[in-house]
PDB file of C-alpha atoms in Angstrom:
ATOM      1  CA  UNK A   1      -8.707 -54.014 -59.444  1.00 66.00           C
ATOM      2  CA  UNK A   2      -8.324 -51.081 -57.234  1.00 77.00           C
ATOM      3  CA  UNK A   3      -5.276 -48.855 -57.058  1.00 76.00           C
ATOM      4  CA  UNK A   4      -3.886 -50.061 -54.292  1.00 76.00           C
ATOM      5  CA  UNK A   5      -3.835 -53.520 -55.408  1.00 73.00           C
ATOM      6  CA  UNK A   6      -2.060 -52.834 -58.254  1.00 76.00           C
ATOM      7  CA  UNK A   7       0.473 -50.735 -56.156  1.00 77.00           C
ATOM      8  CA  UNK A   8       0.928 -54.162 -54.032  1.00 75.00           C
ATOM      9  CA  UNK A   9       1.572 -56.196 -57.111  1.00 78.00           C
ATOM     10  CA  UNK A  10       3.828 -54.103 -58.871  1.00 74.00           C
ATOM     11  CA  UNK A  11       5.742 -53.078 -55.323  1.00 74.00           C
ATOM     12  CA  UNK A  12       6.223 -56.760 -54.602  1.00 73.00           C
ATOM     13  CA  UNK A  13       7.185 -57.703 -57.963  1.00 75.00           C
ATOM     14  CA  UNK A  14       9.856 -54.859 -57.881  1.00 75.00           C
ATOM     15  CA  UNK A  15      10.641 -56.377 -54.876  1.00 74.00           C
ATOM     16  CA  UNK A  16      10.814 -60.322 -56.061  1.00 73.00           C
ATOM     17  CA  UNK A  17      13.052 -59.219 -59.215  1.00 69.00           C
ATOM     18  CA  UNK A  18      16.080 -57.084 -57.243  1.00 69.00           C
ATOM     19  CA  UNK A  19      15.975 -61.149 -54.682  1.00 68.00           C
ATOM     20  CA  UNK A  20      15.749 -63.081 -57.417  1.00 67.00           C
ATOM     21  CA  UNK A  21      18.643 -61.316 -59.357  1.00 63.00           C
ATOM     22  CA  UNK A  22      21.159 -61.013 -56.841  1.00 62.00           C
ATOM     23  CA  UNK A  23      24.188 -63.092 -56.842  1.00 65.00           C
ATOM     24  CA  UNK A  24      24.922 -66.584 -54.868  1.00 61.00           C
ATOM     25  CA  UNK A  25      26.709 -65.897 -51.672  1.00 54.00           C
ATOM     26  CA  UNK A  26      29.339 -68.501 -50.998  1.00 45.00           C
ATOM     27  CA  UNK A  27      27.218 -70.263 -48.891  1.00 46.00           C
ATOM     28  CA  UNK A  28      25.179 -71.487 -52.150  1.00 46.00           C
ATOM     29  CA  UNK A  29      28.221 -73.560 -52.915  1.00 42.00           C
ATOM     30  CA  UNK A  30      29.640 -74.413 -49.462  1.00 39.00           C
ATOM     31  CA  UNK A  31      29.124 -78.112 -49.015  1.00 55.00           C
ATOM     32  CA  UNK A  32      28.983 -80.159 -45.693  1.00 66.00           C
ATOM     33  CA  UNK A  33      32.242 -81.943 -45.247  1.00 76.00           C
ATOM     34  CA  UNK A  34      31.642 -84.146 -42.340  1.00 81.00           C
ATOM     35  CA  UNK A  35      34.829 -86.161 -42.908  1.00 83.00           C
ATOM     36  CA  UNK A  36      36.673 -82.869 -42.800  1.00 85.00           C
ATOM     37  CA  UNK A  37      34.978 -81.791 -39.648  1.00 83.00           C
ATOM     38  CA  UNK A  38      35.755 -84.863 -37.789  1.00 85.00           C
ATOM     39  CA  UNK A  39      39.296 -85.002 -39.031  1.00 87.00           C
ATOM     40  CA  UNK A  40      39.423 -80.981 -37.456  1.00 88.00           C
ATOM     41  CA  UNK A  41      38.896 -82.523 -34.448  1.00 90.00           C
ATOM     42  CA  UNK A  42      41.690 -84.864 -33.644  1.00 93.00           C
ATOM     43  CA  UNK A  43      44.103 -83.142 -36.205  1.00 94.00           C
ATOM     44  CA  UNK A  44      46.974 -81.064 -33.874  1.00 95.00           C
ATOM     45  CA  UNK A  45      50.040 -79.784 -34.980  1.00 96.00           C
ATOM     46  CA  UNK A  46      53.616 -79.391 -33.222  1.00 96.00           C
ATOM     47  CA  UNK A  47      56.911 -77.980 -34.258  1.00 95.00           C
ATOM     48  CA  UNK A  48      60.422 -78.126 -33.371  1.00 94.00           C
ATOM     49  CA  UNK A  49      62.174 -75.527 -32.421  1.00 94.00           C
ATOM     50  CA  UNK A  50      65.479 -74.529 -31.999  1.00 91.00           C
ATOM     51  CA  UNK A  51      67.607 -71.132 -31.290  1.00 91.00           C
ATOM     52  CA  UNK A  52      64.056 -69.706 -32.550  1.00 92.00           C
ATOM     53  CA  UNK A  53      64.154 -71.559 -35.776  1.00 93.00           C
ATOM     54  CA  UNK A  54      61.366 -74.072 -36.720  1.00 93.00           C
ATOM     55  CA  UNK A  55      63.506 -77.177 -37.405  1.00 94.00           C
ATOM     56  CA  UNK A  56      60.283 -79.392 -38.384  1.00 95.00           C
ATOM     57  CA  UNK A  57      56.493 -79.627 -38.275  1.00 95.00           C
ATOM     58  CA  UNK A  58      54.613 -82.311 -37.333  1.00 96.00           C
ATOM     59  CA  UNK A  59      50.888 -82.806 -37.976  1.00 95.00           C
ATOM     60  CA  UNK A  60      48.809 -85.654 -37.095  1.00 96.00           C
ATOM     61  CA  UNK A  61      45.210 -86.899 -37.004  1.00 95.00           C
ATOM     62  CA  UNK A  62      44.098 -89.382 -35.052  1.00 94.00           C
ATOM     63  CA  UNK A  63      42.496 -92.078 -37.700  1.00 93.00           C
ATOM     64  CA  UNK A  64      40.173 -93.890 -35.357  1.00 91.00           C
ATOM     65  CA  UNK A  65      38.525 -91.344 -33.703  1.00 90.00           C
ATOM     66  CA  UNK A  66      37.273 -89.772 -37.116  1.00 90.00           C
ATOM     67  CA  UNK A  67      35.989 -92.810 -38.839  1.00 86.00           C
ATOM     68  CA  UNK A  68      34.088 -96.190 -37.713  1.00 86.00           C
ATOM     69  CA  UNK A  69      36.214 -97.665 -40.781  1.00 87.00           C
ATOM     70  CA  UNK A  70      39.308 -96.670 -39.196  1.00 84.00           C
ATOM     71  CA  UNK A  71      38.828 -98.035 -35.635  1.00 81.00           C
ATOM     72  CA  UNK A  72      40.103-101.508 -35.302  1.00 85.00           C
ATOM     73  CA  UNK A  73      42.822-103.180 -33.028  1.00 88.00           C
ATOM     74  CA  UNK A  74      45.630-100.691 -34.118  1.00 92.00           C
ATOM     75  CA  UNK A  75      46.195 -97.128 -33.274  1.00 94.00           C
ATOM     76  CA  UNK A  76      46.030 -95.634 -36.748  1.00 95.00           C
ATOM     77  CA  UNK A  77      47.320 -92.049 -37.360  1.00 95.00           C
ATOM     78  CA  UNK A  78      48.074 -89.515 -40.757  1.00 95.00           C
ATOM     79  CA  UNK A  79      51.437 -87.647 -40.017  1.00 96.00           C
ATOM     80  CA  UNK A  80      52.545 -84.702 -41.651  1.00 95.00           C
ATOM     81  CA  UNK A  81      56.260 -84.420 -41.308  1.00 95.00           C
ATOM     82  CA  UNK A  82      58.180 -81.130 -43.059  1.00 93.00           C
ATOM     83  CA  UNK A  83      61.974 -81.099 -41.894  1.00 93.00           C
ATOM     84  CA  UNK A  84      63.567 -77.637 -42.830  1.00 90.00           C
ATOM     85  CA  UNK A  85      66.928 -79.482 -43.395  1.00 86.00           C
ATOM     86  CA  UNK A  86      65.972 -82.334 -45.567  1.00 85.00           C
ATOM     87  CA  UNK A  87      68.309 -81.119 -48.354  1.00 78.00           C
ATOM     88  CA  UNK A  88      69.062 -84.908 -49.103  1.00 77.00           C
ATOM     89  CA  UNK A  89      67.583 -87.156 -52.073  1.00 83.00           C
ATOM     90  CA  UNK A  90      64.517 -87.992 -51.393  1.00 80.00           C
ATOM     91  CA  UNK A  91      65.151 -91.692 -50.243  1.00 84.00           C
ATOM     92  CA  UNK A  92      66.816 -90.028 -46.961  1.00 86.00           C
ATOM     93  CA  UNK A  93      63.789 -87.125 -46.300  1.00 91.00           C
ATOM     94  CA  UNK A  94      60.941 -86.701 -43.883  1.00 93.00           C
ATOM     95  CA  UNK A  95      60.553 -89.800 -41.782  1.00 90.00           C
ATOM     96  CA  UNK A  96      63.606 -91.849 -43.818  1.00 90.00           C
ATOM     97  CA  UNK A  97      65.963 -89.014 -41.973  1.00 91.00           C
ATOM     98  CA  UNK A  98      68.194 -91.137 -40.013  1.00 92.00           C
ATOM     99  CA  UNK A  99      68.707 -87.876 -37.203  1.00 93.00           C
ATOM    100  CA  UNK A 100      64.513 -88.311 -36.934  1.00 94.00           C
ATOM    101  CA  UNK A 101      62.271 -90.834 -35.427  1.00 96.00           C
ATOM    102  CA  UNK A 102      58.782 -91.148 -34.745  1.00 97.00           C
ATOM    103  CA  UNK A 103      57.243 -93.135 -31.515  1.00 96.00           C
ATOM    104  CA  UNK A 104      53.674 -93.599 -29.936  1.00 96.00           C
ATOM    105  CA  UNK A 105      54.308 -93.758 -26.010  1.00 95.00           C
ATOM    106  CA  UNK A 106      57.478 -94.768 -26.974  1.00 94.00           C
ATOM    107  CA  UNK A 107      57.069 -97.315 -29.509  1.00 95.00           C
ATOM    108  CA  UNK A 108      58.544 -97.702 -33.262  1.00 96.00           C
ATOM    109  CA  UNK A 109      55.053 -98.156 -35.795  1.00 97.00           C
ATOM    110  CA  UNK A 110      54.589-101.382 -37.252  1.00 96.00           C
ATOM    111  CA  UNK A 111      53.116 -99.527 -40.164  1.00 96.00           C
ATOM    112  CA  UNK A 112      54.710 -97.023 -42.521  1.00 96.00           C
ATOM    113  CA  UNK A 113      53.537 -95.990 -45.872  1.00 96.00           C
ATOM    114  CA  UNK A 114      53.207 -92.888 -47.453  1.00 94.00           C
ATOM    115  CA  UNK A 115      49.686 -91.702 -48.096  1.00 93.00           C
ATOM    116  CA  UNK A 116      48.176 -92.180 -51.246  1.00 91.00           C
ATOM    117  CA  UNK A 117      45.870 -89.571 -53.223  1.00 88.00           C
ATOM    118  CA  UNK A 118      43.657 -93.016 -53.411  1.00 90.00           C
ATOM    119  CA  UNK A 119      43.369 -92.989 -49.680  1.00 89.00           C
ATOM    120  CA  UNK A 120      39.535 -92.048 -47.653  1.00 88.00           C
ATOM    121  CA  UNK A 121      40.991 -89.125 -45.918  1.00 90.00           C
ATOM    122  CA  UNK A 122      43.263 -87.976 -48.694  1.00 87.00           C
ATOM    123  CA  UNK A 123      41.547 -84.039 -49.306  1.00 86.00           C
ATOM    124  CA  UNK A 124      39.736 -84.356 -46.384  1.00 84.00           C
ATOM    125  CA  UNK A 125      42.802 -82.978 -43.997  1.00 87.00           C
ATOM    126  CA  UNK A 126      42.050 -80.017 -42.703  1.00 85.00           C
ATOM    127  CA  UNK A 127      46.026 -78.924 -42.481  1.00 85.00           C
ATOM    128  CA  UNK A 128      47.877 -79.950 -45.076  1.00 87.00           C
ATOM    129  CA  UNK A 129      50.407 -78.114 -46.773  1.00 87.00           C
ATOM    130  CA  UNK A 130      52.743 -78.953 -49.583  1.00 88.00           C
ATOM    131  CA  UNK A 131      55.851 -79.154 -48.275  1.00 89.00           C
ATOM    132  CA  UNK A 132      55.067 -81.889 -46.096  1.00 92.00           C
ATOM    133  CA  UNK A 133      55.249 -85.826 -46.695  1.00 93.00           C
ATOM    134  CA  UNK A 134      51.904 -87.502 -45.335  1.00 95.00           C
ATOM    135  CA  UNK A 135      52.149 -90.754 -43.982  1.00 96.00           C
ATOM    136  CA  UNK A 136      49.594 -93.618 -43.005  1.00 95.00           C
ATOM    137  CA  UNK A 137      51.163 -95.058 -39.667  1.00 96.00           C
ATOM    138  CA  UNK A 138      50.161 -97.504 -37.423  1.00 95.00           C
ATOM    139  CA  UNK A 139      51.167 -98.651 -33.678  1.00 95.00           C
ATOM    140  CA  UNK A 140      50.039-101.677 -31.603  1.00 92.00           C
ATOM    141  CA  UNK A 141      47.824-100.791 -29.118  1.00 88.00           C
ATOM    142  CA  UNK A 142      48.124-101.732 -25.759  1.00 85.00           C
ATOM    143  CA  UNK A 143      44.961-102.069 -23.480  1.00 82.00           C
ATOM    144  CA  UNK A 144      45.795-100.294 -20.853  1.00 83.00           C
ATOM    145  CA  UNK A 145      46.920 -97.021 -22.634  1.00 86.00           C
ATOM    146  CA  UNK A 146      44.837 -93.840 -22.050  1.00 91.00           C
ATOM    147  CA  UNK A 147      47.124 -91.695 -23.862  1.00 93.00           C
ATOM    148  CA  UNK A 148      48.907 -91.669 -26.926  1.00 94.00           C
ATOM    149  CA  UNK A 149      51.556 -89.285 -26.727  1.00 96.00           C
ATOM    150  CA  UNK A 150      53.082 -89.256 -30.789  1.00 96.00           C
ATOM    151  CA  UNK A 151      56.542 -87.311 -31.104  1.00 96.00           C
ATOM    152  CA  UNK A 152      59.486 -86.537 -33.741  1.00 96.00           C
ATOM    153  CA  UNK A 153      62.384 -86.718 -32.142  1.00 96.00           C
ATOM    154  CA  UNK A 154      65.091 -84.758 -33.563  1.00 93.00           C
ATOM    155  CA  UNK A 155      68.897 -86.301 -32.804  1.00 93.00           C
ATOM    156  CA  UNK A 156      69.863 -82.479 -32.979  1.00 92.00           C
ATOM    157  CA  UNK A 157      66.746 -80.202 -31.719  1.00 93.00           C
ATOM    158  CA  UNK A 158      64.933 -82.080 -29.412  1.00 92.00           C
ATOM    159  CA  UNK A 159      61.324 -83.230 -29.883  1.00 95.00           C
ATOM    160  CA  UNK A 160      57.764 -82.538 -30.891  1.00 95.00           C
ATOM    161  CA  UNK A 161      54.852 -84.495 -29.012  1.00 96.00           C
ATOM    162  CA  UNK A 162      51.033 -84.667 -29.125  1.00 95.00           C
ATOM    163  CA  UNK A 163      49.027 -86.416 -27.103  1.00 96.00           C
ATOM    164  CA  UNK A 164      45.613 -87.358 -27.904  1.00 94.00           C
ATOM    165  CA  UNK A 165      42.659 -89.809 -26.294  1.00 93.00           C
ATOM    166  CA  UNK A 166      42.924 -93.182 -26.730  1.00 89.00           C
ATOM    167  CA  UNK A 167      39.445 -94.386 -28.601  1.00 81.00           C
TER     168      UNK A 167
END
């Protein structure tokens, strides 16, 4: 073997042991969450505000545009309600505050029930923090509607709406 073979070999096995001993980047572990990503997309978030105070925060996704599973006759959201003055037992917080009510274009849901950690999109929200109460709610859809406009109204502060496309 000539000399400058051996120069090659030993260069490029210098070379293969400083790549093949470096650590994983994060993107070795990052895993596609295509739930999550679809959820990013029709997840907004609104607050009420009042003499520059946030009074509550309301985040919802939009259920049926996400998921095939989730798209049948009903309008099917997750809510995230956090009320800064829900100092009551818990039987009388987040959407069981009598000064608070939640509407779809107007319209009381049908559906209310708190989201369980057994639920599809339970760890798949992309905002979720832990002083909120998520729900699973659902609203009769009408066939004409375009929009669904979703808001907390606040007896007290006024309201928080978001409107999303009607699948």
């Amino acid at each position: 073997m000539t000399r400058i073979n051996k120069l090659l070999i030993l260069n490029l096995s210098i070379i293969f042991l400083f790549f093949g001993c470096t650590p994983p980047s994060a993107f070795t572990f990052f895993k596609k969450d295509k739930l999550k990503a679809n959820a990013l997309q029709y997840t907004k978030k609104a607050d009420i505000v009042s003499k520059r105070q946030v009074e509550a925060i309301l985040n919802v996704t939009y259920l049926n545009s996400v998921d095939d599973e989730f798209d049948d006759e009903n309008q099917n959201f997750i809510v995230g309600v956090f009320i800064s003055s829900d100092n009551t037992k818990e039987k009388n917080r987040y959407l069981n505050n009598k000064d608070y009510s939640l509407s779809m274009n107007g319209r009381k849901p049908f559906y209310v029930k708190v989201l369980s950690d057994q639920h599809k999109m339970y760890g798949h929200l992309p905002m979720f923090n832990n002083w909120s109460k998520y729900y699973l709610i659902k609203f009769n859809t009408k066939d004409d509607e375009e929009n669904l406009n979703v808001t907390l109204q606040s007896k007290k502060h006024g309201s928080a709406s978001l409107s999303f496309e009607a699948e």
